[in-house]
Short mmCIF file of C-alpha atoms in Angstrom, two decimals:
data_model
loop_
_atom_site.label_atom_id
_atom_site.label_comp_id
_atom_site.label_asym_id
_atom_site.label_seq_id
_atom_site.Cartn_x
_atom_site.Cartn_y
_atom_site.Cartn_z
CA MET S 1194 68.99 101.82 56.48
CA VAL S 1195 68.70 98.05 57.36
CA ALA S 1196 68.94 97.22 60.72
CA LEU S 1197 71.09 93.84 60.55
CA LEU S 1198 73.91 93.32 57.67
CA LEU S 1199 74.49 89.61 57.00
CA ASP S 1200 78.10 88.69 54.90
CA ILE S 1201 78.66 85.29 53.71
CA GLU S 1202 82.31 85.18 52.56
CA GLY S 1203 83.54 81.30 52.04
CA SER S 1204 82.25 79.41 55.30
CA ILE S 1205 82.60 82.39 57.84
CA ALA S 1206 79.30 84.21 58.33
CA THR S 1207 79.32 87.99 59.47
CA ILE S 1208 75.90 89.37 61.10
CA THR S 1209 76.24 93.17 61.65
CA LEU S 1210 74.25 94.60 64.04
CA ASN S 1211 73.71 98.08 62.18
CA ARG S 1212 71.82 100.67 63.96
CA PRO S 1213 75.29 103.07 64.98
CA GLU S 1214 73.11 106.07 65.59
CA VAL S 1215 71.51 104.39 68.50
CA TYR S 1216 74.63 102.39 69.40
CA ASN S 1217 72.90 99.32 67.65
CA ALA S 1218 70.05 99.00 70.52
CA PHE S 1219 67.45 96.92 69.96
CA ASN S 1220 64.13 97.63 68.41
CA ASP S 1221 61.46 95.31 67.48
CA ALA S 1222 63.00 95.37 63.53
CA LEU S 1223 66.41 94.60 65.13
CA SER S 1224 65.31 91.55 67.08
CA TYR S 1225 63.51 89.91 64.40
CA GLU S 1226 66.03 90.17 62.12
CA LEU S 1227 68.75 88.79 64.00
CA GLN S 1228 66.45 86.19 65.09
CA GLU S 1229 66.18 85.01 60.95
CA ALA S 1230 70.09 85.88 60.39
CA LEU S 1231 70.79 83.15 62.82
CA LYS S 1232 68.29 80.54 61.40
CA GLN S 1233 69.82 81.49 58.01
CA VAL S 1234 73.35 80.49 58.99
CA GLU S 1235 72.70 77.72 60.87
CA LYS S 1236 71.06 76.40 57.84
CA ASP S 1237 73.58 77.16 55.66
CA ASP S 1238 75.76 73.85 55.28
CA SER S 1239 78.45 76.20 53.70
CA VAL S 1240 78.79 78.02 56.93
CA ARG S 1241 81.27 76.64 59.19
CA VAL S 1242 81.69 79.52 61.76
CA VAL S 1243 79.77 82.90 63.00
CA VAL S 1244 80.98 86.18 63.73
CA LEU S 1245 78.66 88.88 65.61
CA THR S 1246 79.33 92.52 66.00
CA GLY S 1247 78.06 95.78 65.60
CA ALA S 1248 78.37 98.60 63.18
CA GLY S 1249 79.97 101.85 64.28
CA LYS S 1250 81.15 102.61 67.82
CA ALA S 1251 79.06 100.23 69.71
CA PHE S 1252 78.45 96.51 70.05
CA CYS S 1253 75.35 96.94 71.47
CA SER S 1254 73.88 99.12 74.25
CA GLY S 1255 70.63 96.59 74.88
CA GLN S 1256 67.05 97.65 74.63
CA ASP S 1257 66.45 100.70 72.52
CA LEU S 1258 64.67 102.58 75.57
CA LYS S 1259 63.37 105.81 73.45
CA ALA S 1260 61.39 103.46 71.00
CA SER S 1261 59.82 101.50 73.95
CA MET S 1262 58.80 105.07 75.53
CA GLU S 1263 56.72 105.51 71.46
CA GLU S 1264 55.14 102.26 71.54
CA GLY S 1265 53.78 102.12 74.90
CA LYS S 1266 53.79 100.20 77.81
CA ARG S 1267 54.55 96.34 76.94
CA ASN S 1268 54.24 93.15 78.77
CA LEU S 1269 58.53 92.96 79.17
CA GLY S 1270 58.25 88.92 80.42
CA GLU S 1271 56.32 88.83 76.82
CA SER S 1272 58.96 90.78 74.94
CA LEU S 1273 61.98 88.72 76.49
CA ARG S 1274 59.95 85.21 75.46
CA LYS S 1275 59.46 86.48 71.68
CA ARG S 1276 62.28 89.31 70.85
CA TYR S 1277 65.14 88.07 72.87
CA ASN S 1278 65.17 84.54 74.29
CA PRO S 1279 65.00 82.96 70.73
CA VAL S 1280 68.40 84.79 69.77
CA ILE S 1281 70.17 83.20 73.35
CA ARG S 1282 68.51 80.13 72.33
CA ALA S 1283 69.61 80.38 68.87
CA ILE S 1284 73.59 80.93 69.26
CA ARG S 1285 73.90 78.28 72.29
CA ASN S 1286 72.00 75.84 69.91
CA MET S 1287 73.87 76.80 66.84
CA PRO S 1288 76.20 73.99 65.91
CA LYS S 1289 78.92 76.12 64.75
CA PRO S 1290 81.48 78.45 66.94
CA VAL S 1291 79.97 82.18 67.20
CA ILE S 1292 82.68 84.52 67.70
CA CYS S 1293 81.75 88.08 69.05
CA GLN S 1294 83.88 90.90 67.89
CA LEU S 1295 83.12 92.91 70.53
CA ASN S 1296 84.13 96.46 69.25
CA GLY S 1297 82.78 98.83 71.51
CA VAL S 1298 79.92 99.03 74.37
CA ALA S 1299 77.91 96.07 75.45
CA ALA S 1300 75.41 97.00 77.87
CA GLY S 1301 72.44 95.21 79.19
CA ALA S 1302 70.71 92.94 76.53
CA GLY S 1303 73.86 93.71 74.19
CA CYS S 1304 75.75 92.12 77.26
CA SER S 1305 73.83 89.08 77.36
CA LEU S 1306 74.28 88.89 73.64
CA ALA S 1307 77.83 88.77 73.93
CA LEU S 1308 77.91 86.21 76.83
CA ALA S 1309 76.51 83.92 74.72
CA CYS S 1310 78.53 83.59 72.15
CA ASP S 1311 81.32 80.64 72.29
CA VAL S 1312 84.55 83.33 72.02
CA ILE S 1313 84.86 87.14 72.47
CA ILE S 1314 87.63 88.95 71.32
CA ALA S 1315 87.46 92.39 72.62
CA SER S 1316 88.93 95.81 71.33
CA GLU S 1317 90.79 97.42 74.36
CA THR S 1318 88.40 100.28 73.95
CA ALA S 1319 85.19 98.10 74.49
CA THR S 1320 83.13 97.63 77.76
CA MET S 1321 80.34 95.55 79.23
CA ILE S 1322 78.26 96.80 81.66
CA GLU S 1323 74.77 95.16 83.31
CA ILE S 1324 72.79 98.22 83.27
CA PHE S 1325 69.36 96.63 84.29
CA VAL S 1326 69.50 98.08 87.70
CA ASN S 1327 69.91 101.56 86.94
CA ILE S 1328 66.36 101.68 85.93
CA ALA S 1329 65.59 99.20 88.06
CA LEU S 1330 64.68 95.89 86.12
CA VAL S 1331 66.79 92.46 86.25
CA LEU S 1332 69.31 90.48 84.37
CA ASP S 1333 68.02 89.30 81.26
CA SER S 1334 68.56 87.34 78.26
CA GLY S 1335 70.60 85.06 79.78
CA SER S 1336 72.86 86.77 81.93
CA SER S 1337 72.16 85.20 84.97
CA TYR S 1338 73.14 81.78 83.43
CA PHE S 1339 76.16 83.10 81.89
CA LEU S 1340 77.59 85.79 84.60
CA PRO S 1341 77.84 83.62 87.70
CA ARG S 1342 79.30 80.58 85.65
CA THR S 1343 82.12 82.46 84.54
CA VAL S 1344 83.14 84.92 87.56
CA GLY S 1345 81.15 83.45 90.46
CA TYR S 1346 78.48 83.98 92.66
CA HIS S 1347 79.39 87.22 94.53
CA ARG S 1348 81.46 89.10 91.65
CA ALA S 1349 78.58 88.38 89.50
CA PHE S 1350 76.14 89.71 92.49
CA GLU S 1351 78.19 93.04 92.10
CA LEU S 1352 78.32 93.48 88.74
CA ALA S 1353 74.58 92.92 88.53
CA THR S 1354 73.28 95.08 91.66
CA LYS S 1355 75.85 98.19 90.82
CA ALA S 1356 75.82 98.24 86.81
CA SER S 1357 79.62 98.27 87.61
CA LYS S 1358 80.94 99.00 84.09
CA ILE S 1359 84.30 97.08 83.59
CA THR S 1360 86.98 97.53 80.65
CA ALA S 1361 88.00 95.01 78.11
CA ALA S 1362 91.22 94.53 80.59
CA GLU S 1363 89.10 93.72 83.55
CA ALA S 1364 86.81 92.05 81.31
CA LEU S 1365 89.80 89.64 80.37
CA GLN S 1366 91.37 89.31 83.92
CA MET S 1367 87.76 87.97 85.21
CA GLY S 1368 87.75 85.33 82.23
CA LEU S 1369 84.49 87.53 80.91
CA VAL S 1370 86.41 87.43 77.15
CA ASN S 1371 88.87 85.45 75.72
CA LYS S 1372 91.19 88.25 74.18
CA VAL S 1373 91.73 91.93 74.11
CA VAL S 1374 93.57 93.69 71.39
CA ALA S 1375 94.21 96.74 70.08
CA ALA S 1376 91.15 98.35 67.75
CA ALA S 1377 92.81 98.96 65.14
CA ASP S 1378 93.62 94.98 65.13
CA LEU S 1379 90.49 93.79 66.26
CA SER S 1380 89.42 92.59 62.60
CA GLU S 1381 92.19 90.81 61.84
CA ALA S 1382 92.26 89.16 64.91
CA VAL S 1383 88.58 87.94 64.46
CA LYS S 1384 89.50 87.17 60.99
CA ALA S 1385 92.33 84.95 62.38
CA GLU S 1386 90.11 83.20 64.71
CA ALA S 1387 87.37 82.70 62.32
CA ALA S 1388 89.57 81.29 59.72
CA TYR S 1389 90.96 78.93 62.66
CA TYR S 1390 87.39 77.64 63.42
CA ALA S 1391 86.45 77.40 59.63
CA ALA S 1392 89.32 74.98 58.98
CA ALA S 1393 88.37 73.23 62.36
CA PRO S 1394 86.35 69.28 62.74
CA THR S 1395 82.66 71.72 62.74
CA LYS S 1396 80.44 68.42 63.73
CA ALA S 1397 83.02 67.37 66.87
CA ILE S 1398 83.25 71.17 67.86
CA ALA S 1399 79.50 71.03 67.80
CA LEU S 1400 79.13 68.36 70.08
CA MET S 1401 81.96 69.92 72.53
CA LYS S 1402 79.83 73.01 72.47
CA LYS S 1403 76.89 70.77 73.41
CA MET S 1404 78.45 69.24 76.27
CA LEU S 1405 80.11 72.08 77.50
CA THR S 1406 76.77 73.44 78.27
CA LYS S 1407 75.43 70.43 79.42
CA GLY S 1408 78.06 69.84 81.81
CA MET S 1409 77.77 73.03 83.61
CA THR S 1410 74.17 71.98 85.31
CA GLU S 1411 74.57 68.15 85.35
CA ASN S 1412 75.90 65.76 87.69
CA LEU S 1413 79.48 63.84 86.96
CA ASP S 1414 77.65 60.30 86.26
CA THR S 1415 75.49 62.16 83.50
CA THR S 1416 78.15 63.98 82.09
CA LEU S 1417 80.45 60.78 81.76
CA ASP S 1418 77.52 58.95 79.55
CA TYR S 1419 77.05 62.27 77.65
CA GLU S 1420 80.57 62.31 76.54
CA ALA S 1421 80.44 58.68 75.96
CA TYR S 1422 77.49 59.27 73.50
CA CYS S 1423 78.88 62.05 71.87
CA GLN S 1424 82.49 60.44 71.23
CA GLU S 1425 80.38 57.53 69.74
CA ILE S 1426 79.09 60.06 67.35
CA ALA S 1427 82.47 61.90 66.48
CA GLY S 1428 84.39 58.59 66.28
CA ASN S 1429 82.03 57.44 63.45
CA SER S 1430 82.67 61.02 61.35
CA ALA S 1431 84.37 61.32 57.95
CA ASP S 1432 86.78 64.12 60.04
CA HIS S 1433 87.83 61.30 62.79
CA GLN S 1434 88.91 59.30 60.04
CA GLU S 1435 90.63 62.11 57.95
CA GLY S 1436 92.02 63.31 61.19
CA THR S 1437 93.55 59.91 61.95
CA ASN S 1438 94.90 59.03 58.62
CA ALA S 1439 96.74 63.03 58.40
CA PHE S 1440 98.47 61.75 61.95
CA LEU S 1441 99.58 58.77 60.47
CA GLU S 1442 100.69 60.04 57.34
CA LYS S 1443 102.25 62.87 59.17
CA ARG S 1444 100.50 66.17 57.24
CA LYS S 1445 97.75 68.92 58.25
CA PRO S 1446 94.18 67.24 58.25
CA LEU S 1447 91.69 68.60 55.84
CA PHE S 1448 88.38 68.62 57.70
CA LYS S 1449 85.21 69.08 56.00
CA GLY S 1450 83.02 69.28 58.85
CA VAL S 1451 81.65 65.95 58.43
#
């Protein structure tokens, strides 16, 4: 069985973690295949939105501990630098929206993977857990960045140090996910979300993604300057001209992502 599936339909790319027998836990093959799939969809100009999900009952249960034990002791810092961090950077630097279709449990690095996405639509049966402390490890793959910025320091500390499993409804209340739907409706809900972004002004959205990420760490003056810089780029795009024309002509704009 291949560790990952990549399907491109129209302008929507769907990446599916495909190790359902171990709840889509990461081994070396999956981590490197995911890196390559993200590179491929970023380079493909026909792709305007990416969906990331898992096969079977889980989204991703984090590192495959059994595989790790069989491989023997490894340098975990080096493993993060080579296997996980490139995935998180690829998602955050992707100039296209990345939608997480949270179909089941997201644990450890799997939780980090979900949090790195731009939009998270969860099944009502999905759960999230920062499980690292249970094996005396620390947050990784970006969780220490995303978690406190989403839920605040005190709640993040509790989730990290107690490995508290949270339901989809609780995640929605905390602002960790955008939407929760019935399990049977998840696929259609994600398709609708992806269709929206596939028809949106992709270039402007790519700029906003960079701006929002940068805005979480920069001061106001730097942010104002960066907004002006990005607005100049957006203002010179064909999509901006199309949007303006459509507004004046009282019709729906036909954005092409350029």
